[in-house]
Amino acid sequence: MTIPSLTFLLGIVAIQQLPVLPGMASLLLLAAIALIPAYKRQWPWLFFVAGLLWAGGFAMWRMADRLADRDQNRDMLVEGYIASLPQQLDNRISFDFVVTRPQRHFPDKIRLNWYHPSQQLRAGQSWRFGVKLKAPRGLMNPGGFDYETWLFANHIGATGYARNKPPPEAIAPEAGLGRQFAGWRQSIADRLSRALPASEQLGMIKALTIGSQNAISPAQWQVFNTTGTTHLIVISGSHISLIAGLVFLLVRRGWAWLAMLRISPQRMAAVAAWLTALFYAGLAGYSTPTLRAVIMLSVALAAIFWQRHTAALQVLMLALLAVLVFDPFAVLSVGFWLSFAAVALLIYVSVGRLGRGGFWRQASLAQVTTAIGLSPLLIVFFQKVSLISPLANLIAAPIIEIIVAPLALISILLLYIVPSLAAALLSGADLILHGLWRILEMLAALPLINVSCLPPPWYALPVAGVAVLLLLAPRGFPARYLGVFLFLPLFFVSIDKPKPGDLWLTLLDVGQGLSAVAQTAEHTLVFDTGAKYSELSNMGDSVLLPFLRYQGISRLDTLLISHNDNDHSGGAAAVLAGAAVGRIISSAKEWAERSDGEYCRAGQRWEWDAVEFEILSPPESGFAKENNNSCVLRIHNARHSFLLTGDIEEKTETWLVDQFAGELKSTVLVAPHHGSKTSSSSGFLQTVDPELIIIPAGYLNRFGFPHAEVLARYRQLTIPWLNTAEKGAVGIQSEAGDLRIAAERERRRHYWLGADPLPAGEGAAYLPNSGK
C-alpha cells in the first residue's frame, strides 16, 4: 500500500501546482487513460491518475463554492449561524459564518467582521446580516503568509463585513449538528472564563479543550514559537491520540472487569476511543487539523477493531490515503507534512530496533528524532528552527499532554455536574501551567536558541532527507555521520543582492497602505510600513519583517516614514522592535523627534553604493494638510530613477513641478495617494513622464482607489501601470541597463489565486501595457 498511497499523493500535489484547472473534457480523458494501468494492473500509475482525477474534480467543486464576481462589493442579506467563537479585536468582532440562505450559487462558509457591534455575538447563534463581501483574497508578498491559500484550504468562500443598516437580527435557530457543537463550545468557553476569571493561562486551557486560541496573547505566542512548543497548544493529532488512547485503556480494562465478553474488550475500547476522538474534534470546531487527526486515528482503530495485525507503516499509508480522499487540499497545509513526517520518523526509529529502554529514554529519543527529522521542513516552511525545542518539548509535552489536557477535559464535564470540583481541578491545571510557563519563559530568554536561515535551494530538501535517514539510522550503520555534512545546503545559502550601482525597489502588498523597500549593494531603506489594524495585527509584523528576513536583511540603514497616517506608519513600531534601524526620517513629530530621528526636508541628499537619494519635499515651511507634508523621495542610479510620493495631493504636486520642473522626470512613479482623484494631476504626470506607475492599493478598498478619473488620465497619457491589489508585491530591479519587473501573483500562479498574468512573464525586461 506504500507505493500506491505515495503516487496518489503525487497526483494530488501535481494538480495543486497548476495555474489553471483542467476542464471537464480533460478529466474525462484522464479517466479513459486510467483504464490502461487498471487493465495492466499497474497500481502505482493507476493511483497517480486517480490522484489527478480526484484532486481535479474536488478543486472544480471547491472553486464553484466561492463568491461569484457579480456578488462582490454588493449589499446582500445572508442567514446562517456563527460557527466559530467570536474574537473581539479592538472595534470589531471577527467570526466564521455558515450560510443557510441564500443556498444556490453562494459559499457555504464565509468569514465576517462586524465593526462597532451593537449586540453580543455567541457561537451557535443564528443571525440575519446585511453584508458586503469579497472573493477570498490575501496579501501576496515574498516570504509572507499566504492567507488566500489558507482560506481556500479551509473552505472559506468569501470574506467581508456585516453592515449596521439594515440592523443585524437574531433569528430562530435551525437544527444541525454543526450549530449544536458551536453552541457547546461557546457554553464551555463561558464557563471556563467564569471559573478562571483572572488567570493568565486561561487562553491555553481554552486552546487545549475547545481549540480556541483567541485569548492567547502575542507575548505567549512569541514564547511558544521561540521554544518550538506551539504544537502543544494547538489541538492536533498528538492530543487527540493521547486522549483517545487513555479512553481506550480505561474502557478495555473496565469492560474486561465487567466480563461482558459478547463484545471483546478490544473492540469496545476501539469504539469508545473513536467516539471520544470524534467528540474532542467537535469541541475544537472540527478544524481541518483535528479532522485529519481523527481520520488517521480511525484507520489505526479500525485495524484494532477488525483485529488485523497490520504493520505500522501500512497503517500510516492507509491513513495518508484516507486523509487525501477526505480532503485533497490537506497538502496545502504545513501541518499535513509535519504530522505525517513526524509519525514516519517515529516509526523509522522504533520499529525493529533493539534496546528500546524506559519511558524517559523513549521520550528523549522521540524529541531528538522529531527535532532532527523535522528541521529541514521547518527551514523550508519558516526559515528558522529552534535549538531549544527538544529540551522544551521534553519538559512540556508530558506535562501538557499527560496531565493538563486530561485534567482540563475532565473539568469540562464536571463544570456541568459539580462546578465547585471542576473549579478546583481547573485551578490545579492553571497552577501547573503557571509553573511550566515560567520554565518556557526562561528557556525562551536564553541567547542563540533560534537559527534563522535563508530560503534554501530546491535540492537542499531531498539531500537533507538523506541526511535525516543517515543520522537516525541504527548504531553501526556505515557512513552514518556523513549526514551532518548533507545538512549544510540548508544553512549555507547564497542569495542574490544588488551590485554596486544597481537599485532594487520592492513595493510590498500591504492592502490599503504603502510600504516599499529600496536595496543597494550594501544598504537598505524602508519607505513607510503599512497599517496597524489591532494589537494582534500590523503590516510590520505580517509583511515587512518577513520580507526582510526572506531577503536576508537584518539591519535597516534608514526607515523613512512619509507621514503619520496609520496606513503609512502603523507598522513602524513592529519594525523598530524586530530589526536594527540606523536612523529614522519623517515629516511626523512622533518619529522625527525620537533620539534616532530627524525631519525630512527638501534638499537632503545622500549616496549609497553609487545610488543617489534625494528628499524633494516638504519644504521647511511645510503645507497645511498632513498628506501634502508627506516626504517625497527620489532615488536614481546611472540608468533609472524612482519617485516615491507618499500621500501628496495636487497642491504639493504643483509645488514640485514649479520647484524642480524637468528634474522630476522618473522611470517609475509610485502613484501619489494610492491613485486618489485629488492627486496624479495632468501637469505633474506630464512633468514626471514615467514609463511605469505602480499603485499601492487594497483589493476592492472602500475608498475606490485608484479612482476611475486617475486611470483615465493614465490612459490618456499612455502610461502603463501595475496595481498591488491585482499583482501583489511588485519588484523592480535596475541593473546592467535593464529594468526587470516581477509581480508576486505572477510568480506563484495557482489556480485558486486571483491573478492576471504579466505580458512577458516573471523577471522579463519589459514595461507592461495593462493600462493601455
Tab-separated table of C-alpha atoms in Angstrom, residues 219-473:
chain	number	residue	atom	x	y	z
A	219	ALA	CA	3.772	37.571	24.042
A	220	GLN	CA	2.682	33.994	24.766
A	221	TRP	CA	2.752	33.086	21.082
A	222	GLN	CA	6.271	34.507	20.892
A	223	VAL	CA	7.469	32.210	23.694
A	224	PHE	CA	5.806	29.167	22.118
A	225	ASN	CA	7.372	29.949	18.743
A	226	THR	CA	10.810	30.531	20.233
A	227	THR	CA	10.775	27.277	22.197
A	228	GLY	CA	9.172	25.225	19.421
A	229	THR	CA	6.194	24.262	21.590
A	230	THR	CA	3.370	25.855	19.579
A	231	HIS	CA	2.065	22.444	18.540
A	232	LEU	CA	1.377	21.588	22.191
A	233	ILE	CA	-1.165	24.404	22.499
A	234	VAL	CA	-2.964	23.598	19.253
A	235	ILE	CA	-5.317	20.607	19.358
A	236	SER	CA	-3.574	18.204	16.999
A	237	GLY	CA	-3.007	14.537	16.347
A	238	SER	CA	-0.921	14.050	19.455
A	239	HIS	CA	-3.632	15.463	21.753
A	240	ILE	CA	-6.471	13.554	20.142
A	241	SER	CA	-4.458	10.329	20.000
A	242	LEU	CA	-3.405	10.633	23.627
A	243	ILE	CA	-6.928	11.287	24.924
A	244	ALA	CA	-8.322	8.518	22.736
A	245	GLY	CA	-5.532	6.220	23.950
A	246	LEU	CA	-6.354	6.897	27.596
A	247	VAL	CA	-10.039	6.175	26.945
A	248	PHE	CA	-9.066	3.006	25.068
A	249	LEU	CA	-7.028	1.693	28.019
A	250	LEU	CA	-9.686	2.570	30.607
A	251	VAL	CA	-12.567	1.064	28.631
A	252	ARG	CA	-10.644	-2.074	27.764
A	253	ARG	CA	-9.765	-2.682	31.400
A	254	GLY	CA	-13.270	-1.776	32.628
A	255	TRP	CA	-15.029	-3.926	30.006
A	256	ALA	CA	-12.822	-6.902	30.856
A	257	TRP	CA	-13.599	-6.386	34.560
A	258	LEU	CA	-17.343	-6.417	33.780
A	259	ALA	CA	-16.815	-9.748	31.962
A	260	MET	CA	-19.287	-8.805	29.209
A	261	LEU	CA	-17.380	-10.769	26.597
A	262	ARG	CA	-20.038	-10.977	23.863
A	263	ILE	CA	-18.186	-7.933	22.508
A	264	SER	CA	-14.458	-8.165	23.052
A	265	PRO	CA	-12.793	-5.524	25.266
A	266	GLN	CA	-10.546	-4.559	22.336
A	267	ARG	CA	-13.493	-3.781	20.079
A	268	MET	CA	-15.449	-1.901	22.710
A	269	ALA	CA	-12.377	0.119	23.629
A	270	ALA	CA	-11.738	0.951	19.959
A	271	VAL	CA	-15.322	2.199	19.508
A	272	ALA	CA	-15.159	4.270	22.720
A	273	ALA	CA	-11.801	5.776	21.706
A	274	TRP	CA	-13.123	6.647	18.252
A	275	LEU	CA	-16.242	8.343	19.644
A	276	THR	CA	-14.070	10.254	22.118
A	277	ALA	CA	-11.793	11.446	19.316
A	278	LEU	CA	-14.798	12.494	17.244
A	279	PHE	CA	-16.292	14.424	20.153
A	280	TYR	CA	-12.953	16.081	21.031
A	281	ALA	CA	-12.557	17.176	17.407
A	282	GLY	CA	-16.103	18.595	17.593
A	283	LEU	CA	-15.156	20.640	20.646
A	284	ALA	CA	-12.278	22.039	18.582
A	285	GLY	CA	-14.754	23.128	15.911
A	286	TYR	CA	-13.923	20.288	13.505
A	287	SER	CA	-10.990	22.293	12.237
A	288	THR	CA	-9.001	20.832	9.354
A	289	PRO	CA	-6.074	19.614	11.544
A	290	THR	CA	-8.407	17.875	14.012
A	291	LEU	CA	-10.382	16.165	11.263
A	292	ARG	CA	-7.109	14.995	9.731
A	293	ALA	CA	-6.063	13.595	13.104
A	294	VAL	CA	-9.406	11.802	13.557
A	295	ILE	CA	-9.094	10.180	10.132
A	296	MET	CA	-5.559	8.992	10.891
A	297	LEU	CA	-6.688	7.619	14.242
A	298	SER	CA	-9.750	5.981	12.674
A	299	VAL	CA	-7.543	3.880	10.410
A	300	ALA	CA	-5.489	2.649	13.364
A	301	LEU	CA	-8.589	1.912	15.472
A	302	ALA	CA	-10.244	0.129	12.548
A	303	ALA	CA	-7.258	-2.229	12.389
A	304	ILE	CA	-7.709	-2.938	16.105
A	305	PHE	CA	-11.469	-3.365	15.795
A	306	TRP	CA	-11.155	-5.875	12.954
A	307	GLN	CA	-8.183	-7.480	14.720
A	308	ARG	CA	-5.846	-7.027	11.784
A	309	HIS	CA	-2.162	-7.194	12.665
A	310	THR	CA	-1.081	-4.517	10.213
A	311	ALA	CA	2.438	-3.108	10.142
A	312	ALA	CA	2.788	0.445	11.478
A	313	LEU	CA	3.954	1.754	8.115
A	314	GLN	CA	0.957	0.224	6.359
A	315	VAL	CA	-1.388	1.865	8.859
A	316	LEU	CA	0.334	5.198	8.198
A	317	MET	CA	-0.030	4.787	4.417
A	318	LEU	CA	-3.705	3.852	4.740
A	319	ALA	CA	-4.196	6.913	6.945
A	320	LEU	CA	-2.453	9.051	4.323
A	321	LEU	CA	-4.743	7.702	1.617
A	322	ALA	CA	-7.848	8.237	3.769
A	323	VAL	CA	-6.899	11.829	4.605
A	324	LEU	CA	-6.269	12.658	0.943
A	325	VAL	CA	-9.565	11.112	-0.153
A	326	PHE	CA	-11.419	13.096	2.519
A	327	ASP	CA	-9.572	16.351	1.819
A	328	PRO	CA	-7.185	16.648	-1.168
A	329	PHE	CA	-6.403	20.212	-0.087
A	330	ALA	CA	-4.707	18.930	3.073
A	331	VAL	CA	-1.452	19.079	1.069
A	332	LEU	CA	-1.705	22.899	1.165
A	333	SER	CA	-1.268	22.822	4.963
A	334	VAL	CA	2.144	22.839	6.600
A	335	GLY	CA	0.658	20.747	9.420
A	336	PHE	CA	-0.131	17.918	6.980
A	337	TRP	CA	3.525	17.489	6.015
A	338	LEU	CA	4.837	17.930	9.544
A	339	SER	CA	2.386	15.471	11.127
A	340	PHE	CA	2.908	12.657	8.628
A	341	ALA	CA	6.665	13.216	8.575
A	342	ALA	CA	6.795	13.089	12.391
A	343	VAL	CA	4.887	9.789	12.547
A	344	ALA	CA	7.013	8.291	9.765
A	345	LEU	CA	10.191	9.289	11.605
A	346	LEU	CA	8.990	7.765	14.877
A	347	ILE	CA	8.198	4.527	13.045
A	348	TYR	CA	11.653	4.616	11.432
A	349	VAL	CA	13.495	4.889	14.776
A	350	SER	CA	11.319	2.462	16.733
A	351	VAL	CA	10.183	-0.455	14.581
A	352	GLY	CA	12.677	-3.308	14.625
A	353	ARG	CA	15.185	-1.533	16.877
A	354	LEU	CA	16.756	-3.244	19.885
A	355	GLY	CA	17.239	-1.836	23.383
A	356	ARG	CA	14.201	0.461	23.494
A	357	GLY	CA	14.778	1.438	27.153
A	358	GLY	CA	12.431	3.069	29.653
A	359	PHE	CA	9.915	5.900	29.389
A	360	TRP	CA	12.336	8.833	29.632
A	361	ARG	CA	14.759	7.276	27.181
A	362	GLN	CA	11.978	6.743	24.656
A	363	ALA	CA	10.580	10.227	25.282
A	364	SER	CA	14.031	11.761	24.783
A	365	LEU	CA	14.543	9.727	21.619
A	366	ALA	CA	11.178	10.926	20.271
A	367	GLN	CA	12.080	14.575	20.872
A	368	VAL	CA	15.541	14.252	19.327
A	369	THR	CA	14.076	12.359	16.373
A	370	THR	CA	11.452	14.986	15.597
A	371	ALA	CA	13.904	17.840	16.188
A	372	ILE	CA	16.417	16.416	13.702
A	373	GLY	CA	13.927	14.937	11.290
A	374	LEU	CA	11.568	17.908	11.006
A	375	SER	CA	14.241	20.609	10.911
A	376	PRO	CA	14.580	20.503	7.078
A	377	LEU	CA	10.820	21.043	6.687
A	378	LEU	CA	10.802	23.802	9.313
A	379	ILE	CA	13.600	25.587	7.483
A	380	VAL	CA	11.825	25.261	4.136
A	381	PHE	CA	8.465	26.461	5.506
A	382	PHE	CA	9.557	29.006	8.135
A	383	GLN	CA	13.284	29.680	7.519
A	384	LYS	CA	14.096	29.062	11.174
A	385	VAL	CA	14.487	26.255	13.677
A	386	SER	CA	14.594	26.246	17.490
A	387	LEU	CA	17.663	24.661	19.086
A	388	ILE	CA	15.975	24.580	22.482
A	389	SER	CA	12.928	22.757	21.120
A	390	PRO	CA	13.967	19.175	22.135
A	391	LEU	CA	14.548	20.204	25.753
A	392	ALA	CA	11.441	22.413	25.898
A	393	ASN	CA	9.248	19.657	24.463
A	394	LEU	CA	10.772	17.007	26.715
A	395	ILE	CA	9.645	19.112	29.686
A	396	ALA	CA	6.378	20.493	28.330
A	397	ALA	CA	4.933	17.589	26.322
A	398	PRO	CA	4.367	15.183	29.254
A	399	ILE	CA	3.018	17.968	31.452
A	400	ILE	CA	0.546	19.257	28.879
A	401	GLU	CA	-0.489	16.033	27.166
A	402	ILE	CA	-0.494	13.623	30.125
A	403	ILE	CA	-1.531	15.916	32.984
A	404	VAL	CA	-3.037	19.234	31.935
A	405	ALA	CA	-5.104	18.233	28.871
A	406	PRO	CA	-6.866	15.245	30.520
A	407	LEU	CA	-7.374	17.254	33.717
A	408	ALA	CA	-8.898	20.150	31.764
A	409	LEU	CA	-11.192	17.848	29.771
A	410	ILE	CA	-12.424	16.111	32.934
A	411	SER	CA	-13.039	19.549	34.422
A	412	ILE	CA	-15.220	20.483	31.452
A	413	LEU	CA	-17.541	17.555	32.156
A	414	LEU	CA	-17.634	18.434	35.843
A	415	LEU	CA	-18.494	22.073	35.089
A	416	TYR	CA	-21.992	20.833	34.261
A	417	ILE	CA	-22.217	18.373	37.171
A	418	VAL	CA	-20.130	19.584	40.133
A	419	PRO	CA	-18.962	23.120	39.309
A	420	SER	CA	-17.060	23.547	42.583
A	421	LEU	CA	-14.979	20.418	41.959
A	422	ALA	CA	-14.387	21.479	38.363
A	423	ALA	CA	-13.155	24.881	39.555
A	424	ALA	CA	-10.723	23.185	41.932
A	425	LEU	CA	-9.352	20.927	39.174
A	426	LEU	CA	-9.046	23.873	36.793
A	427	SER	CA	-7.169	25.828	39.447
A	428	GLY	CA	-4.773	22.893	39.693
A	429	ALA	CA	-4.297	22.858	35.922
A	430	ASP	CA	-3.796	26.616	35.996
A	431	LEU	CA	-1.126	26.293	38.699
A	432	ILE	CA	0.720	23.593	36.728
A	433	LEU	CA	0.630	25.705	33.559
A	434	HIS	CA	1.852	28.720	35.524
A	435	GLY	CA	4.939	26.791	36.639
A	436	LEU	CA	5.531	25.424	33.141
A	437	TRP	CA	5.140	28.906	31.694
A	438	ARG	CA	7.936	30.238	33.895
A	439	ILE	CA	10.224	27.471	32.628
A	440	LEU	CA	9.368	28.185	28.996
A	441	GLU	CA	9.972	31.902	29.521
A	442	MET	CA	13.424	31.168	30.934
A	443	LEU	CA	14.249	28.884	28.017
A	444	ALA	CA	12.999	31.479	25.513
A	445	ALA	CA	15.238	34.117	27.090
A	446	LEU	CA	18.414	32.086	26.509
A	447	PRO	CA	20.741	33.501	23.827
A	448	LEU	CA	21.291	31.904	20.419
A	449	ILE	CA	18.488	29.348	20.686
A	450	ASN	CA	16.946	30.100	17.274
A	451	VAL	CA	18.698	29.557	13.963
A	452	SER	CA	17.348	31.754	11.164
A	453	CYS	CA	18.061	30.678	7.608
A	454	LEU	CA	17.583	31.976	4.114
A	455	PRO	CA	15.178	30.121	1.799
A	456	PRO	CA	17.154	27.038	0.718
A	457	PRO	CA	17.504	25.897	-2.916
A	458	TRP	CA	15.174	23.171	-4.196
A	459	TYR	CA	17.789	20.409	-3.956
A	460	ALA	CA	18.539	21.067	-0.281
A	461	LEU	CA	15.378	19.295	0.968
A	462	PRO	CA	15.933	15.874	-0.677
A	463	VAL	CA	19.623	15.993	0.298
A	464	ALA	CA	18.609	16.805	3.879
A	465	GLY	CA	16.118	13.916	3.751
A	466	VAL	CA	19.007	11.527	3.083
A	467	ALA	CA	20.894	13.205	5.926
A	468	VAL	CA	17.992	12.551	8.321
A	469	LEU	CA	17.856	8.862	7.382
A	470	LEU	CA	21.593	8.543	7.972
A	471	LEU	CA	21.657	10.389	11.286
A	472	LEU	CA	18.699	8.413	12.657
A	473	ALA	CA	19.938	5.062	11.360
